[in-house]
Every structure is written in structure tokens, then in C-alpha cells.
Short mmCIF file of C-alpha atoms in Angstrom, two decimals:
data_model
loop_
_atom_site.label_atom_id
_atom_site.label_comp_id
_atom_site.label_asym_id
_atom_site.label_seq_id
_atom_site.Cartn_x
_atom_site.Cartn_y
_atom_site.Cartn_z
CA MET O 1 0.01 -0.06 0.02
CA MET O 2 2.89 2.46 0.76
CA SER O 3 4.68 1.55 -2.39
CA ILE O 4 1.49 2.26 -4.50
CA THR O 5 0.99 5.39 -2.76
CA ALA O 6 4.74 6.43 -3.12
CA ILE O 7 4.75 5.51 -6.69
CA ASP O 8 1.48 7.54 -7.31
CA VAL O 9 2.84 10.60 -5.59
CA LEU O 10 6.11 10.47 -7.44
CA GLY O 11 4.27 10.00 -10.77
CA ARG O 12 1.87 12.87 -9.99
CA TYR O 13 4.28 15.50 -8.88
CA VAL O 14 7.52 14.58 -10.77
CA PHE O 15 6.11 13.29 -14.05
CA ASN O 16 2.63 14.81 -13.99
CA ALA O 17 1.31 11.25 -14.58
CA PRO O 18 -0.37 9.60 -11.59
CA LEU O 19 -0.59 5.90 -11.35
CA PRO O 20 -4.11 4.82 -12.49
CA GLY O 21 -6.33 3.05 -10.01
CA THR O 22 -4.30 3.95 -7.02
CA GLN O 23 -7.38 5.13 -5.03
CA GLU O 24 -9.18 1.93 -5.55
CA ALA O 25 -6.26 -0.20 -4.83
CA THR O 26 -5.54 1.82 -1.61
CA GLU O 27 -9.17 1.51 -0.51
CA ILE O 28 -9.10 -2.31 -1.07
CA LEU O 29 -5.94 -2.89 0.55
CA LEU O 30 -7.01 -0.71 3.57
CA ALA O 31 -10.20 -2.71 3.93
CA LEU O 32 -8.24 -6.00 3.85
CA LEU O 33 -5.60 -4.73 6.28
CA VAL O 34 -8.31 -3.32 8.75
CA PHE O 35 -10.57 -6.40 8.72
CA GLY O 36 -7.63 -8.92 8.53
CA ALA O 37 -6.01 -7.40 11.67
CA ALA O 38 -9.36 -7.05 13.61
CA PRO O 39 -9.46 -10.64 15.10
CA LEU O 40 -5.71 -10.22 16.26
CA VAL O 41 -6.61 -6.83 17.74
CA THR O 42 -9.76 -8.37 19.42
CA ALA O 43 -7.86 -11.27 20.78
CA THR O 44 -5.08 -9.29 22.32
CA GLY O 45 -7.46 -6.52 23.81
CA GLY O 46 -5.81 -3.82 21.66
CA HIS O 47 -8.98 -1.94 21.05
CA VAL O 48 -8.99 1.61 22.40
CA THR O 49 -10.10 1.79 25.98
CA THR O 50 -10.24 4.19 28.94
CA GLU O 51 -9.22 3.55 32.49
CA LEU O 52 -11.25 6.21 34.10
CA LEU O 53 -12.84 3.94 36.73
CA GLU O 54 -10.42 0.99 36.58
CA GLY O 55 -9.11 1.58 40.08
CA LEU O 56 -12.63 1.46 41.63
CA ILE O 57 -13.74 -1.76 39.97
CA ARG O 58 -12.55 -4.95 41.61
CA GLY O 59 -13.45 -8.54 41.97
CA LYS O 60 -16.95 -9.83 40.86
CA LEU O 61 -17.80 -6.29 39.51
CA ARG O 62 -14.71 -6.39 37.19
CA ARG O 63 -15.63 -9.82 36.03
CA LEU O 64 -19.21 -8.59 35.33
CA ARG O 65 -17.97 -5.65 33.54
CA ASP O 66 -15.56 -7.65 31.38
CA ALA O 67 -18.30 -10.24 30.56
CA SER O 68 -20.73 -7.53 29.70
CA VAL O 69 -18.35 -5.76 27.36
CA ALA O 70 -17.54 -8.96 25.60
CA LEU O 71 -21.23 -9.82 25.18
CA LEU O 72 -21.97 -6.30 23.82
CA SER O 73 -18.99 -6.84 21.45
CA ILE O 74 -20.42 -9.90 20.23
CA ALA O 75 -23.86 -8.14 19.51
CA VAL O 76 -22.07 -5.37 17.60
CA TYR O 77 -19.90 -7.73 15.75
CA GLY O 78 -22.95 -9.85 14.88
CA VAL O 79 -24.82 -7.04 13.41
CA LEU O 80 -21.78 -5.74 11.51
CA ALA O 81 -21.10 -9.24 9.99
CA TRP O 82 -24.84 -9.61 9.06
CA ARG O 83 -24.97 -6.22 7.27
CA ILE O 84 -21.41 -6.86 5.48
CA LEU O 85 -22.77 -10.20 4.39
CA ALA O 86 -25.97 -8.78 3.00
CA GLN O 87 -23.87 -6.12 1.11
CA ALA O 88 -21.47 -9.04 -0.13
CA GLN O 89 -24.42 -11.07 -1.52
CA GLN O 90 -25.77 -7.90 -3.12
CA MET O 91 -22.53 -7.15 -4.86
CA GLN O 92 -21.94 -10.67 -5.95
CA GLY O 93 -25.28 -10.87 -7.40
CA MET O 94 -24.90 -7.87 -9.53
CA SER O 95 -21.15 -8.51 -10.33
CA GLY O 96 -20.17 -5.33 -8.55
CA ALA O 97 -16.63 -4.32 -9.25
CA THR O 98 -14.47 -1.26 -8.91
CA PRO O 99 -14.89 1.15 -11.82
CA MET O 100 -11.27 1.45 -13.04
CA LEU O 101 -9.54 -1.76 -12.03
CA HIS O 102 -12.61 -4.06 -12.31
CA ILE O 103 -11.67 -5.85 -9.05
CA PRO O 104 -14.71 -7.71 -7.80
CA ILE O 105 -15.99 -6.30 -4.48
CA GLY O 106 -17.90 -9.38 -3.34
CA PRO O 107 -14.90 -11.38 -2.22
CA ILE O 108 -13.51 -8.52 -0.28
CA LEU O 109 -16.94 -8.03 1.53
CA TYR O 110 -17.05 -11.75 2.25
CA PHE O 111 -13.51 -11.68 3.68
CA SER O 112 -14.54 -8.81 5.80
CA ALA O 113 -17.73 -10.56 7.11
CA ALA O 114 -15.71 -13.62 7.82
CA MET O 115 -13.21 -11.64 9.82
CA THR O 116 -16.03 -10.00 11.78
CA VAL O 117 -17.56 -13.34 12.66
CA CYS O 118 -13.99 -14.40 13.88
CA CYS O 119 -13.98 -11.35 16.04
CA ALA O 120 -17.46 -12.31 17.47
CA ALA O 121 -16.14 -15.86 18.21
CA ILE O 122 -13.03 -14.46 19.98
CA ALA O 123 -15.36 -12.11 22.13
CA LEU O 124 -17.37 -15.11 22.95
CA VAL O 125 -14.30 -16.89 24.29
CA GLN O 126 -13.30 -13.79 26.15
CA ALA O 127 -16.87 -13.51 27.65
CA VAL O 128 -16.64 -17.11 28.94
CA ARG O 129 -13.11 -16.55 30.36
CA ALA O 130 -14.24 -13.32 32.05
CA TRP O 131 -17.01 -15.03 33.67
CA ARG O 132 -15.16 -18.08 34.90
CA LYS O 133 -12.31 -15.97 36.46
#
């Protein structure tokens, strides 16, 4: 992704000839990067959090909070996966592709939905672990 952007910028400003399809390629690669990394971020607890009340919450209350957050995450991931899957089916049905590079969008959306389901599964494991602590 960085190489494509560097070549595009170099071509645009030095040769007055940008690399065709750079925006589409960058958008697709960014989607693959974000959704591909999401299960790892979920598994390692790498999402953005705040620690405002962290010192006040202990024992069973902390366990309840962790399990509740994981259950809420499962719900959010589930809805997100459902909507992405619906969009993927729609794009697949109408042979949706990018305008310039003609890259099919359906498989990218199916991948995104699958990674979101993986996040939901990981959150389920986290909810069970939090409750069993």
C-alpha cells in the first residue's frame, strides 16, 4: 500500500502522470488490512479503552464488566457481520466491481464478514473466560 502511494505521488508530482487506479487499490488494501487485523486486535485486547474507573472496579464487578463488554461486542460484531454479508451478497449478485481496475467487490466483503465473525467468536471466548475468572 505504501509502495503504491509512493509511486502515485512520485508520478503525480514529478512526471505529471499519476498511477491509474491508486485510490481503488488503496481502498481495497486498507479494507483487507483493517478487517484482517481485527481478530488479532480483538484477541489481544488492543481496542481503544479508557481507564477512568479502573481503580474502583474490583473482583466480581470487574468480572461482570468484562463479561458484559464482551457480550456487547458479540452483538455489535454480529450486526456488523450480518450487514456486511448482505452487502457482499448484493455485490456478488450484480457482479459489483471497482470502476477502473474492475476488481470484484463481493470477495472482499465476504472476507470482511468472515473476519468480523471471527471477532465475534473471539469475544465469545473472552466472555466465557471473564465469567469463569
